[in-house]
Every structure is written in structure tokens, then in C-alpha cells.
Amino acid sequence: MSTTSTETAPVSRLKKDAVGLIGVIFMAVATAAPITAMTGNVPIVVGAGNGTGVPAAYLFATIVLTIFSVGYTAMAKHITAAGAFYGYISHGLGQVVGMVAGLLATMAYVVFEASIIGFFAYQANDTFKTLFGLDIHWLWFAMFGLALNMLLTYFDINLTAKVLGVFLITEIFMLGLTAVVTLLHGGGPDGLMAGTLNPANAFRVTGMDVGSVGLGLFMCFWSWVGFESTAMYGEESREPKKIIPIATLVSVVGIGLFYTFVSWMTVAANGHTAPATAAKEFAGIFFNPTETLVGHWAVLLFKILILTGSFACSMAFHNCAARYLYAMGRENLIPGTASTLGKTHPTHGSPHIAGFVQTAVSVVIVLAFFFAGMLPYEHIYTLLAVLGTLAILIVQTLCSFSVIGYFHIKKRHPETANFWRTLVAPLVGGLSMAYVVFLLFQNQKAAAGDVASNTAFFHAIPWIVVVLALAGAGTALYLKARNPQKYAIIGRIVLEDTVERN
């Protein structure tokens, strides 16, 4: 049974003690998708952003997100909910803001699966043509990926953790292989280029005449999207009060240091010509050094692991979306959803119905783009990634300020409240995340690309977020006036052993 902070309310709960610390870390890091983030974002940062200053930009992002995580993990010690941001913000800033955050976060994770499936389908089509000479339409790969996600996530969360763990280890091995060989080789034509790690390079364009610092920084932050998913698995993890804070910090710092090292070695392997190479060949800044330093076999393996890595990322987002739909459904704010979206499998303890719904929505999204004549990478991946990232960054910003509201305005858990940890760190983190939101608005056309930014959907992105936020606020205010009992439980259903008590 699960319960709420205001009343006892039996719900169909997720499988308890299903996954440990390593499993949670694997799923969080897989959601961030290192190989997709590196091969998809680093060339953009190098070719159109900070130039050779990309390692410094990743180092800066690591520091900011670590500061954000300090407050986030403080909340995780007291609130364990599948809705993560939804539950945290509801407790810290109230049900109205919580409902806004819940809808935005749910929408973000719902579209993220379709977005990454677009990238997966594009890579699959290209890989099969390159390796086997088969030109299979990308739509078949997209439908196959969505069906496989639905099947694998139907079972115990442990199965998902094991599958993602295998994919994650292989993609980290591939990225690390070329990076380590480059390090041992003493770098490329210009040596190791240690100066690229200078923090000042995060705020200026280096190594080329034209670039955008804002675009570079935003793309770096984009590379972490999904790390916060650790909290979503709290109800299914062993000792969530201990596991979730540790998993979050390990994920953020581990991902950050790895991204910084890989981007540094990638720049070093290419030398001062890295910006020109990235602008001309895109992923060539990874493939060319791998071909030279490791061998052609490694390039082929690299391409295959980009494919499997993107699939793993889509599966991780499927899990996230299903848990958000489940978390909102079990509150029964819309009559009947508790017995559908809020229901878990009697044997596997998975949010299987929410998973089916998530798959159906993703299929509709992909088909809508297909019948509109749009492409899997240029449109599905980029447009939905910009939409989801805008929403999730806004929610992350709200989450930082909810820590202050929870510990210092509502004065909950004074034994945990701390001037630096629950006030200064969340304030700095919140303001920094707000700056990243500004960077996205400032550079959203460049982030989406020339092809996608000319579509009507691109211009509708900010309005989709605004309309959804207004719908969330309106729903909460309506319930507050007409059904106070339902209003009281918005974002408040948490695991029974961490229930909030007055």
C-alpha cells in the first residue's frame, strides 16, 4: 500500500525492493545516453558553439548540475515518489505549481521517447545500408523500437536495468576506447591541448571566427537530460532514502567527468582543426581519430553502438514516461485513471497500462510526423528534443526553488535544513537553470537546425509549453474550488515508509 501526506489512500503500487543502487545508476545514465549525447552534441558545440572550448563548457555544466543536485538529493531523503519532480514541487511550492510541473514533466518524457526513436530509426537505416546494403525504411525501425520498448518494460524493472546496463557498458567502452588511446598517444597533431580545459573557455568562442557561446553551453546542458530520473525509481529501489541521493550525485558527477574527458580527448585528437572538421563532417571528429588511432573495425563498432545506445536511451525514457503517467493516474484526478493508468501488474509490479498508453502515444506522434512528410532525424528528433528539453528545464528550475520552499518557508525537517545545502545551493542551481532556459530561447533555432526551424511545429513549441502550464494551473485551481479533497492529494502520494507527517 502507498499513502498520502493528507490521508490514507490505498493504491496499486510498484514492485518494492526490485532494484539496487547499481541498477538505478545504470537507468539514469542510460537515460542521459552518453554515446548519443557525445556524438550528437559535441560536433555542434565544436562546430558552431564554443569551438575547442567544449571541455571547459562541459566542466562548467558539471559544476552547475552538481550544485542543483545538492538540494534535489536533500528532498529525496524525505520524499519518495514515482512522480519525482511532480511530488517534490507539489510539496515545496504547493499543488498549483506542482500540477503545472507534473504536466510539463509528463509531456517532456512522453515526447522524449518518440524523439530518440527518431534518432534510432535514422541511425538504423544508415547502419543497415552501410553494413548490409539494405535500405529499409526508417518507419519500420521506429515501430520495431517502440514495440520492443513496450515488451521489455512490461516485465520487472530488473530486466530493464540489466538490458540498459549491458548497452551502457558497451557505449562507455567505445567512447572511452578512443579517448584513452588518444591520451596514451599524447593527443593529436597539436598535442593534448590542456588549455581547452581553462574554465574561461566556457564563456568564449575559441579556435574559430564565428560561434555562439550560448548555443555551446545549452548543448552541453542538454547532454544531461534524464539524469534526474533516479528519483523516479525510488519506490522500486532498496533503501530509497540512501540509494536515490547517492545514485543522483554519482550519475551527475560521473557523467560530467566522463563528458569532459571524452570531449577534451576528441578535441585533442583532431587538433586546432576540430571546429572545421565538425562543421564539415559532423561525427567525423569522432570517426576520423578512431579510424587512425584504433582501426576501421572500431569505426564500424562505433556506429553499431550509437544505434544500440540510442535504443537504450529510448527505453529509459519509456520507463520515465510510464512512471509519470502512473504517478498522475493513481491520484485519480480524472475519474477512472486510478484503475487504468494508476494500476500496476499483479506479478511484475510494473506500470504496464501506463506503458501501453505511452507506446500508443509515441506511435501516434511518429505516424503524425511520417504522414506530414517529415524526416526522423531532422524533424522528429530535433523538434521533439527542443520541446521536451524546454519543458524539463523549466521543471528543474522550479524544483530548485521548491527545495527552498520545503525546508525554509514551510520549515519541514529542520534536522536536514542547512544554509548551504538547502538554501544557497538550490538558489544558485535554480538561477543557473533559469539561465539555461534563457539560452534555449535564445538559441532554439540553431538547436533545432535549419530544416526543423522552418516548420510550423517549431514556432508552436513555446505555445505548447504555455498552454500546458495554464491547463495544469487551471485544473489545480478548479479542484481547489470544487473538490478540495482531490486538490489536497495533488503530487502527494508517496511511498508509505517516507510519508510526510505534520
mmCIF file of N, CA and C in Angstrom, residues 353-463:
data_model
loop_
_atom_site.group_PDB
_atom_site.id
_atom_site.type_symbol
_atom_site.label_atom_id
_atom_site.label_comp_id
_atom_site.label_asym_id
_atom_site.label_seq_id
_atom_site.Cartn_x
_atom_site.Cartn_y
_atom_site.Cartn_z
ATOM 1 N N ILE A 353 -0.037 -0.658 -17.790
ATOM 2 C CA ILE A 353 -1.057 0.053 -18.563
ATOM 3 C C ILE A 353 -0.551 1.430 -18.978
ATOM 4 N N ALA A 354 0.114 2.111 -18.044
ATOM 5 C CA ALA A 354 0.723 3.397 -18.392
ATOM 6 C C ALA A 354 1.751 3.206 -19.503
ATOM 7 N N GLY A 355 2.457 2.082 -19.477
ATOM 8 C CA GLY A 355 3.425 1.772 -20.529
ATOM 9 C C GLY A 355 2.756 1.571 -21.876
ATOM 10 N N PHE A 356 1.611 0.866 -21.887
ATOM 11 C CA PHE A 356 0.864 0.677 -23.139
ATOM 12 C C PHE A 356 0.403 2.021 -23.699
ATOM 13 N N VAL A 357 -0.099 2.877 -22.800
ATOM 14 C CA VAL A 357 -0.570 4.200 -23.221
ATOM 15 C C VAL A 357 0.591 5.018 -23.797
ATOM 16 N N GLN A 358 1.743 4.951 -23.117
ATOM 17 C CA GLN A 358 2.919 5.675 -23.601
ATOM 18 C C GLN A 358 3.316 5.200 -25.001
ATOM 19 N N THR A 359 3.288 3.894 -25.218
ATOM 20 C CA THR A 359 3.619 3.357 -26.539
ATOM 21 C C THR A 359 2.633 3.844 -27.588
ATOM 22 N N ALA A 360 1.344 3.811 -27.244
ATOM 23 C CA ALA A 360 0.311 4.260 -28.190
ATOM 24 C C ALA A 360 0.510 5.722 -28.571
ATOM 25 N N VAL A 361 0.823 6.560 -27.571
ATOM 26 C CA VAL A 361 1.047 7.987 -27.843
ATOM 27 C C VAL A 361 2.265 8.170 -28.742
ATOM 28 N N SER A 362 3.339 7.428 -28.457
ATOM 29 C CA SER A 362 4.558 7.537 -29.272
ATOM 30 C C SER A 362 4.310 7.101 -30.707
ATOM 31 N N VAL A 363 3.519 6.043 -30.881
ATOM 32 C CA VAL A 363 3.187 5.576 -32.227
ATOM 33 C C VAL A 363 2.425 6.658 -32.984
ATOM 34 N N VAL A 364 1.476 7.272 -32.326
ATOM 35 C CA VAL A 364 0.683 8.342 -32.955
ATOM 36 C C VAL A 364 1.581 9.514 -33.347
ATOM 37 N N ILE A 365 2.491 9.893 -32.454
ATOM 38 C CA ILE A 365 3.398 11.009 -32.740
ATOM 39 C C ILE A 365 4.269 10.710 -33.956
ATOM 40 N N VAL A 366 4.886 9.525 -33.961
ATOM 41 C CA VAL A 366 5.772 9.156 -35.068
ATOM 42 C C VAL A 366 4.992 9.096 -36.383
ATOM 43 N N LEU A 367 3.810 8.493 -36.356
ATOM 44 C CA LEU A 367 2.999 8.410 -37.577
ATOM 45 C C LEU A 367 2.558 9.781 -38.054
ATOM 46 N N ALA A 368 2.256 10.679 -37.113
ATOM 47 C CA ALA A 368 1.849 12.037 -37.487
ATOM 48 C C ALA A 368 2.977 12.738 -38.237
ATOM 49 N N PHE A 369 4.201 12.601 -37.743
ATOM 50 C CA PHE A 369 5.349 13.189 -38.428
ATOM 51 C C PHE A 369 5.564 12.524 -39.790
ATOM 52 N N PHE A 370 5.390 11.211 -39.841
ATOM 53 C CA PHE A 370 5.593 10.481 -41.094
ATOM 54 C C PHE A 370 4.607 10.943 -42.161
ATOM 55 N N PHE A 371 3.316 11.002 -41.820
ATOM 56 C CA PHE A 371 2.303 11.400 -42.794
ATOM 57 C C PHE A 371 2.397 12.886 -43.156
ATOM 58 N N ALA A 372 3.081 13.663 -42.304
ATOM 59 C CA ALA A 372 3.311 15.066 -42.628
ATOM 60 C C ALA A 372 4.531 15.232 -43.527
ATOM 61 N N GLY A 373 5.158 14.098 -43.880
ATOM 62 C CA GLY A 373 6.306 14.134 -44.778
ATOM 63 C C GLY A 373 7.603 14.555 -44.109
ATOM 64 N N MET A 374 7.677 14.427 -42.788
ATOM 65 C CA MET A 374 8.869 14.851 -42.062
ATOM 66 C C MET A 374 9.859 13.697 -41.891
ATOM 67 N N LEU A 375 11.094 14.053 -41.581
ATOM 68 C CA LEU A 375 12.190 13.088 -41.505
ATOM 69 C C LEU A 375 12.519 12.707 -40.065
ATOM 70 N N PRO A 376 13.077 11.514 -39.840
ATOM 71 C CA PRO A 376 13.293 11.023 -38.466
ATOM 72 C C PRO A 376 14.315 11.816 -37.671
ATOM 73 N N TYR A 377 15.413 12.237 -38.299
ATOM 74 C CA TYR A 377 16.452 12.977 -37.565
ATOM 75 C C TYR A 377 16.185 14.476 -37.603
ATOM 76 N N GLU A 378 16.034 15.011 -38.807
ATOM 77 C CA GLU A 378 15.908 16.453 -38.973
ATOM 78 C C GLU A 378 14.662 17.030 -38.318
ATOM 79 N N HIS A 379 13.592 16.235 -38.220
ATOM 80 C CA HIS A 379 12.338 16.745 -37.664
ATOM 81 C C HIS A 379 11.940 16.078 -36.338
ATOM 82 N N ILE A 380 11.740 14.759 -36.366
ATOM 83 C CA ILE A 380 11.241 14.076 -35.159
ATOM 84 C C ILE A 380 12.206 14.249 -33.994
ATOM 85 N N TYR A 381 13.471 13.921 -34.231
ATOM 86 C CA TYR A 381 14.460 14.006 -33.156
ATOM 87 C C TYR A 381 14.654 15.437 -32.661
ATOM 88 N N THR A 382 14.931 16.352 -33.576
ATOM 89 C CA THR A 382 15.289 17.709 -33.149
ATOM 90 C C THR A 382 14.105 18.481 -32.574
ATOM 91 N N LEU A 383 12.958 18.446 -33.251
ATOM 92 C CA LEU A 383 11.809 19.223 -32.787
ATOM 93 C C LEU A 383 11.301 18.745 -31.424
ATOM 94 N N LEU A 384 11.154 17.432 -31.273
ATOM 95 C CA LEU A 384 10.646 16.902 -30.002
ATOM 96 C C LEU A 384 11.681 17.051 -28.889
ATOM 97 N N ALA A 385 12.975 17.002 -29.242
ATOM 98 C CA ALA A 385 14.017 17.199 -28.239
ATOM 99 C C ALA A 385 13.992 18.632 -27.705
ATOM 100 N N VAL A 386 13.813 19.601 -28.589
ATOM 101 C CA VAL A 386 13.735 21.002 -28.151
ATOM 102 C C VAL A 386 12.502 21.224 -27.283
ATOM 103 N N LEU A 387 11.359 20.658 -27.694
ATOM 104 C CA LEU A 387 10.129 20.788 -26.907
ATOM 105 C C LEU A 387 10.289 20.171 -25.526
ATOM 106 N N GLY A 388 10.750 18.935 -25.481
ATOM 107 C CA GLY A 388 10.895 18.244 -24.199
ATOM 108 C C GLY A 388 11.927 18.888 -23.307
ATOM 109 N N THR A 389 13.032 19.341 -23.907
ATOM 110 C CA THR A 389 14.100 19.954 -23.107
ATOM 111 C C THR A 389 13.643 21.282 -22.509
ATOM 112 N N LEU A 390 12.913 22.075 -23.288
ATOM 113 C CA LEU A 390 12.379 23.335 -22.750
ATOM 114 C C LEU A 390 11.501 23.061 -21.535
ATOM 115 N N ALA A 391 10.613 22.080 -21.642
ATOM 116 C CA ALA A 391 9.704 21.760 -20.541
ATOM 117 C C ALA A 391 10.455 21.256 -19.318
ATOM 118 N N ILE A 392 11.413 20.347 -19.531
ATOM 119 C CA ILE A 392 12.095 19.731 -18.389
ATOM 120 C C ILE A 392 13.026 20.715 -17.705
ATOM 121 N N LEU A 393 13.613 21.650 -18.450
ATOM 122 C CA LEU A 393 14.473 22.659 -17.829
ATOM 123 C C LEU A 393 13.661 23.618 -16.959
ATOM 124 N N ILE A 394 12.471 23.947 -17.402
ATOM 125 C CA ILE A 394 11.584 24.782 -16.583
ATOM 126 C C ILE A 394 11.235 24.052 -15.292
ATOM 127 N N VAL A 395 10.943 22.762 -15.407
ATOM 128 C CA VAL A 395 10.598 21.968 -14.228
ATOM 129 C C VAL A 395 11.789 21.843 -13.286
ATOM 130 N N GLN A 396 12.984 21.651 -13.827
ATOM 131 C CA GLN A 396 14.188 21.578 -12.991
ATOM 132 C C GLN A 396 14.401 22.893 -12.233
ATOM 133 N N THR A 397 14.135 24.003 -12.904
ATOM 134 C CA THR A 397 14.259 25.313 -12.246
ATOM 135 C C THR A 397 13.287 25.414 -11.080
ATOM 136 N N LEU A 398 12.038 25.019 -11.322
ATOM 137 C CA LEU A 398 11.031 25.042 -10.257
ATOM 138 C C LEU A 398 11.415 24.117 -9.111
ATOM 139 N N CYS A 399 12.021 22.974 -9.461
ATOM 140 C CA CYS A 399 12.412 22.006 -8.440
ATOM 141 C C CYS A 399 13.447 22.597 -7.492
ATOM 142 N N SER A 400 14.390 23.370 -8.033
ATOM 143 C CA SER A 400 15.400 24.008 -7.174
ATOM 144 C C SER A 400 14.745 24.934 -6.162
ATOM 145 N N PHE A 401 13.809 25.746 -6.629
ATOM 146 C CA PHE A 401 13.154 26.686 -5.720
ATOM 147 C C PHE A 401 12.204 25.969 -4.752
ATOM 148 N N SER A 402 11.719 24.781 -5.151
ATOM 149 C CA SER A 402 10.843 24.025 -4.248
ATOM 150 C C SER A 402 11.610 23.520 -3.027
ATOM 151 N N VAL A 403 12.923 23.296 -3.189
ATOM 152 C CA VAL A 403 13.752 22.884 -2.047
ATOM 153 C C VAL A 403 13.755 23.984 -0.989
ATOM 154 N N ILE A 404 13.905 25.223 -1.444
ATOM 155 C CA ILE A 404 13.887 26.364 -0.515
ATOM 156 C C ILE A 404 12.525 26.474 0.139
ATOM 157 N N GLY A 405 11.461 26.327 -0.647
ATOM 158 C CA GLY A 405 10.109 26.411 -0.096
ATOM 159 C C GLY A 405 9.833 25.329 0.924
ATOM 160 N N TYR A 406 10.314 24.138 0.659
ATOM 161 C CA TYR A 406 10.054 22.991 1.521
ATOM 162 C C TYR A 406 10.772 23.098 2.858
ATOM 163 N N PHE A 407 12.076 23.394 2.804
ATOM 164 C CA PHE A 407 12.875 23.387 4.029
ATOM 165 C C PHE A 407 12.871 24.723 4.787
ATOM 166 N N HIS A 408 12.698 25.847 4.079
ATOM 167 C CA HIS A 408 12.883 27.135 4.738
ATOM 168 C C HIS A 408 11.612 27.978 4.848
ATOM 169 N N ILE A 409 10.691 27.853 3.900
ATOM 170 C CA ILE A 409 9.430 28.585 4.013
ATOM 171 C C ILE A 409 8.412 27.764 4.791
ATOM 172 N N LYS A 410 8.278 26.484 4.425
ATOM 173 C CA LYS A 410 7.367 25.597 5.162
ATOM 174 C C LYS A 410 8.039 24.997 6.395
ATOM 175 N N LYS A 411 9.372 25.167 6.457
ATOM 176 C CA LYS A 411 10.157 24.725 7.615
ATOM 177 C C LYS A 411 9.948 23.254 7.937
ATOM 178 N N ARG A 412 10.008 22.416 6.926
ATOM 179 C CA ARG A 412 9.916 20.979 7.128
ATOM 180 C C ARG A 412 11.304 20.412 7.397
ATOM 181 N N HIS A 413 11.368 19.421 8.233
ATOM 182 C CA HIS A 413 12.597 18.693 8.559
ATOM 183 C C HIS A 413 13.779 19.611 8.887
ATOM 184 N N PRO A 414 13.702 20.312 9.994
ATOM 185 C CA PRO A 414 14.811 21.200 10.385
ATOM 186 C C PRO A 414 16.124 20.443 10.597
ATOM 187 N N GLU A 415 16.032 19.140 10.840
ATOM 188 C CA GLU A 415 17.256 18.356 11.041
ATOM 189 C C GLU A 415 18.058 18.229 9.736
ATOM 190 N N THR A 416 17.391 18.429 8.597
ATOM 191 C CA THR A 416 18.062 18.360 7.300
ATOM 192 C C THR A 416 18.371 19.747 6.757
ATOM 193 N N ALA A 417 17.525 20.717 7.086
ATOM 194 C CA ALA A 417 17.701 22.079 6.572
ATOM 195 C C ALA A 417 19.083 22.619 6.930
ATOM 196 N N ASN A 418 19.696 23.246 5.933
ATOM 197 C CA ASN A 418 21.055 23.747 6.104
ATOM 198 C C ASN A 418 21.222 24.975 5.207
ATOM 199 N N PHE A 419 21.896 26.001 5.713
ATOM 200 C CA PHE A 419 22.041 27.256 4.974
ATOM 201 C C PHE A 419 22.651 27.014 3.597
ATOM 202 N N TRP A 420 23.703 26.212 3.517
ATOM 203 C CA TRP A 420 24.384 25.990 2.250
ATOM 204 C C TRP A 420 23.669 24.963 1.389
ATOM 205 N N ARG A 421 23.272 23.852 1.999
ATOM 206 C CA ARG A 421 22.737 22.736 1.226
ATOM 207 C C ARG A 421 21.310 22.964 0.725
ATOM 208 N N THR A 422 20.461 23.531 1.566
ATOM 209 C CA THR A 422 19.050 23.653 1.193
ATOM 210 C C THR A 422 18.610 25.086 0.923
ATOM 211 N N LEU A 423 19.537 26.030 0.977
ATOM 212 C CA LEU A 423 19.186 27.417 0.654
ATOM 213 C C LEU A 423 20.094 27.978 -0.441
ATOM 214 N N VAL A 424 21.389 28.054 -0.169
ATOM 215 C CA VAL A 424 22.316 28.652 -1.136
ATOM 216 C C VAL A 424 22.439 27.788 -2.400
ATOM 217 N N ALA A 425 22.681 26.486 -2.215
ATOM 218 C CA ALA A 425 22.856 25.607 -3.378
ATOM 219 C C ALA A 425 21.613 25.575 -4.279
ATOM 220 N N PRO A 426 20.399 25.402 -3.728
ATOM 221 C CA PRO A 426 19.211 25.432 -4.591
ATOM 222 C C PRO A 426 18.999 26.788 -5.258
ATOM 223 N N LEU A 427 19.333 27.878 -4.549
ATOM 224 C CA LEU A 427 19.175 29.203 -5.144
ATOM 225 C C LEU A 427 20.114 29.368 -6.336
ATOM 226 N N VAL A 428 21.378 29.005 -6.139
ATOM 227 C CA VAL A 428 22.353 29.086 -7.236
ATOM 228 C C VAL A 428 21.938 28.142 -8.376
ATOM 229 N N GLY A 429 21.531 26.921 -8.004
ATOM 230 C CA GLY A 429 21.107 25.960 -9.010
ATOM 231 C C GLY A 429 19.889 26.433 -9.786
ATOM 232 N N GLY A 430 18.920 26.989 -9.081
ATOM 233 C CA GLY A 430 17.701 27.471 -9.722
ATOM 234 C C GLY A 430 17.966 28.619 -10.675
ATOM 235 N N LEU A 431 18.780 29.585 -10.244
ATOM 236 C CA LEU A 431 19.118 30.724 -11.101
ATOM 237 C C LEU A 431 19.929 30.257 -12.318
ATOM 238 N N SER A 432 20.816 29.294 -12.093
ATOM 239 C CA SER A 432 21.618 28.763 -13.203
ATOM 240 C C SER A 432 20.734 28.036 -14.210
ATOM 241 N N MET A 433 19.771 27.244 -13.713
ATOM 242 C CA MET A 433 18.879 26.532 -14.617
ATOM 243 C C MET A 433 17.984 27.510 -15.369
ATOM 244 N N ALA A 434 17.578 28.598 -14.701
ATOM 245 C CA ALA A 434 16.787 29.625 -15.373
ATOM 246 C C ALA A 434 17.596 30.249 -16.514
ATOM 247 N N TYR A 435 18.896 30.410 -16.289
ATOM 248 C CA TYR A 435 19.783 30.941 -17.330
ATOM 249 C C TYR A 435 19.859 29.979 -18.508
ATOM 250 N N VAL A 436 19.872 28.695 -18.234
ATOM 251 C CA VAL A 436 19.910 27.699 -19.309
ATOM 252 C C VAL A 436 18.611 27.751 -20.121
ATOM 253 N N VAL A 437 17.475 27.963 -19.441
ATOM 254 C CA VAL A 437 16.201 28.132 -20.150
ATOM 255 C C VAL A 437 16.289 29.328 -21.092
ATOM 256 N N PHE A 438 16.874 30.414 -20.594
ATOM 257 C CA PHE A 438 17.076 31.607 -21.422
ATOM 258 C C PHE A 438 17.954 31.283 -22.626
ATOM 259 N N LEU A 439 19.011 30.487 -22.404
ATOM 260 C CA LEU A 439 19.896 30.107 -23.505
ATOM 261 C C LEU A 439 19.133 29.319 -24.569
ATOM 262 N N LEU A 440 18.211 28.465 -24.134
ATOM 263 C CA LEU A 440 17.431 27.689 -25.086
ATOM 264 C C LEU A 440 16.555 28.615 -25.929
ATOM 265 N N PHE A 441 15.868 29.564 -25.283
ATOM 266 C CA PHE A 441 15.047 30.514 -26.033
ATOM 267 C C PHE A 441 15.899 31.296 -27.026
ATOM 268 N N GLN A 442 17.086 31.667 -26.594
ATOM 269 C CA GLN A 442 17.977 32.480 -27.402
ATOM 270 C C GLN A 442 18.547 31.698 -28.592
ATOM 271 N N ASN A 443 18.689 30.370 -28.412
ATOM 272 C CA ASN A 443 19.362 29.569 -29.434
ATOM 273 C C ASN A 443 18.512 28.418 -29.961
ATOM 274 N N GLN A 444 17.199 28.479 -29.765
ATOM 275 C CA GLN A 444 16.372 27.337 -30.136
ATOM 276 C C GLN A 444 16.379 27.088 -31.651
ATOM 277 N N LYS A 445 16.518 28.130 -32.455
ATOM 278 C CA LYS A 445 16.566 27.931 -33.905
ATOM 279 C C LYS A 445 17.821 27.167 -34.302
ATOM 280 N N ALA A 446 18.947 27.555 -33.718
ATOM 281 C CA ALA A 446 20.205 26.862 -34.020
ATOM 282 C C ALA A 446 20.171 25.431 -33.494
ATOM 283 N N ALA A 447 19.564 25.226 -32.294
ATOM 284 C CA ALA A 447 19.487 23.889 -31.711
ATOM 285 C C ALA A 447 18.630 22.958 -32.561
ATOM 286 N N ALA A 448 17.557 23.495 -33.137
ATOM 287 C CA ALA A 448 16.658 22.677 -33.957
ATOM 288 C C ALA A 448 17.225 22.430 -35.345
ATOM 289 N N GLY A 449 18.066 23.345 -35.828
ATOM 290 C CA GLY A 449 18.616 23.199 -37.176
ATOM 291 C C GLY A 449 17.793 23.950 -38.203
ATOM 292 N N ASP A 450 18.390 24.203 -39.342
ATOM 293 C CA ASP A 450 17.726 24.999 -40.378
ATOM 294 C C ASP A 450 16.461 24.338 -40.913
ATOM 295 N N VAL A 451 16.499 23.014 -41.072
ATOM 296 C CA VAL A 451 15.353 22.310 -41.644
ATOM 297 C C VAL A 451 14.157 22.355 -40.702
ATOM 298 N N ALA A 452 14.364 21.971 -39.448
ATOM 299 C CA ALA A 452 13.262 21.890 -38.486
ATOM 300 C C ALA A 452 12.743 23.264 -38.075
ATOM 301 N N SER A 453 13.618 24.258 -38.008
ATOM 302 C CA SER A 453 13.208 25.577 -37.515
ATOM 303 C C SER A 453 12.297 26.317 -38.481
ATOM 304 N N ASN A 454 12.109 25.798 -39.680
ATOM 305 C CA ASN A 454 11.213 26.431 -40.653
ATOM 306 C C ASN A 454 9.818 25.820 -40.637
ATOM 307 N N THR A 455 9.560 24.912 -39.709
ATOM 308 C CA THR A 455 8.249 24.259 -39.640
ATOM 309 C C THR A 455 7.307 24.986 -38.685
ATOM 310 N N ALA A 456 6.014 24.759 -38.888
ATOM 311 C CA ALA A 456 5.009 25.364 -38.009
ATOM 312 C C ALA A 456 5.127 24.801 -36.597
ATOM 313 N N PHE A 457 5.496 23.522 -36.490
ATOM 314 C CA PHE A 457 5.631 22.891 -35.171
ATOM 315 C C PHE A 457 6.693 23.605 -34.345
ATOM 316 N N PHE A 458 7.794 23.974 -34.975
ATOM 317 C CA PHE A 458 8.865 24.671 -34.263
ATOM 318 C C PHE A 458 8.346 25.967 -33.640
ATOM 319 N N HIS A 459 7.607 26.732 -34.402
ATOM 320 C CA HIS A 459 7.090 28.010 -33.903
ATOM 321 C C HIS A 459 6.014 27.818 -32.827
ATOM 322 N N ALA A 460 5.425 26.616 -32.802
ATOM 323 C CA ALA A 460 4.381 26.342 -31.810
ATOM 324 C C ALA A 460 4.949 25.854 -30.482
ATOM 325 N N ILE A 461 6.231 25.489 -30.448
ATOM 326 C CA ILE A 461 6.818 24.890 -29.251
ATOM 327 C C ILE A 461 6.610 25.724 -27.985
ATOM 328 N N PRO A 462 6.961 27.014 -27.952
ATOM 329 C CA PRO A 462 6.747 27.788 -26.717
ATOM 330 C C PRO A 462 5.276 27.824 -26.308
ATOM 331 N N TRP A 463 4.389 27.878 -27.305
ATOM 332 C CA TRP A 463 2.955 27.956 -27.003
ATOM 333 C C TRP A 463 2.430 26.642 -26.443
#
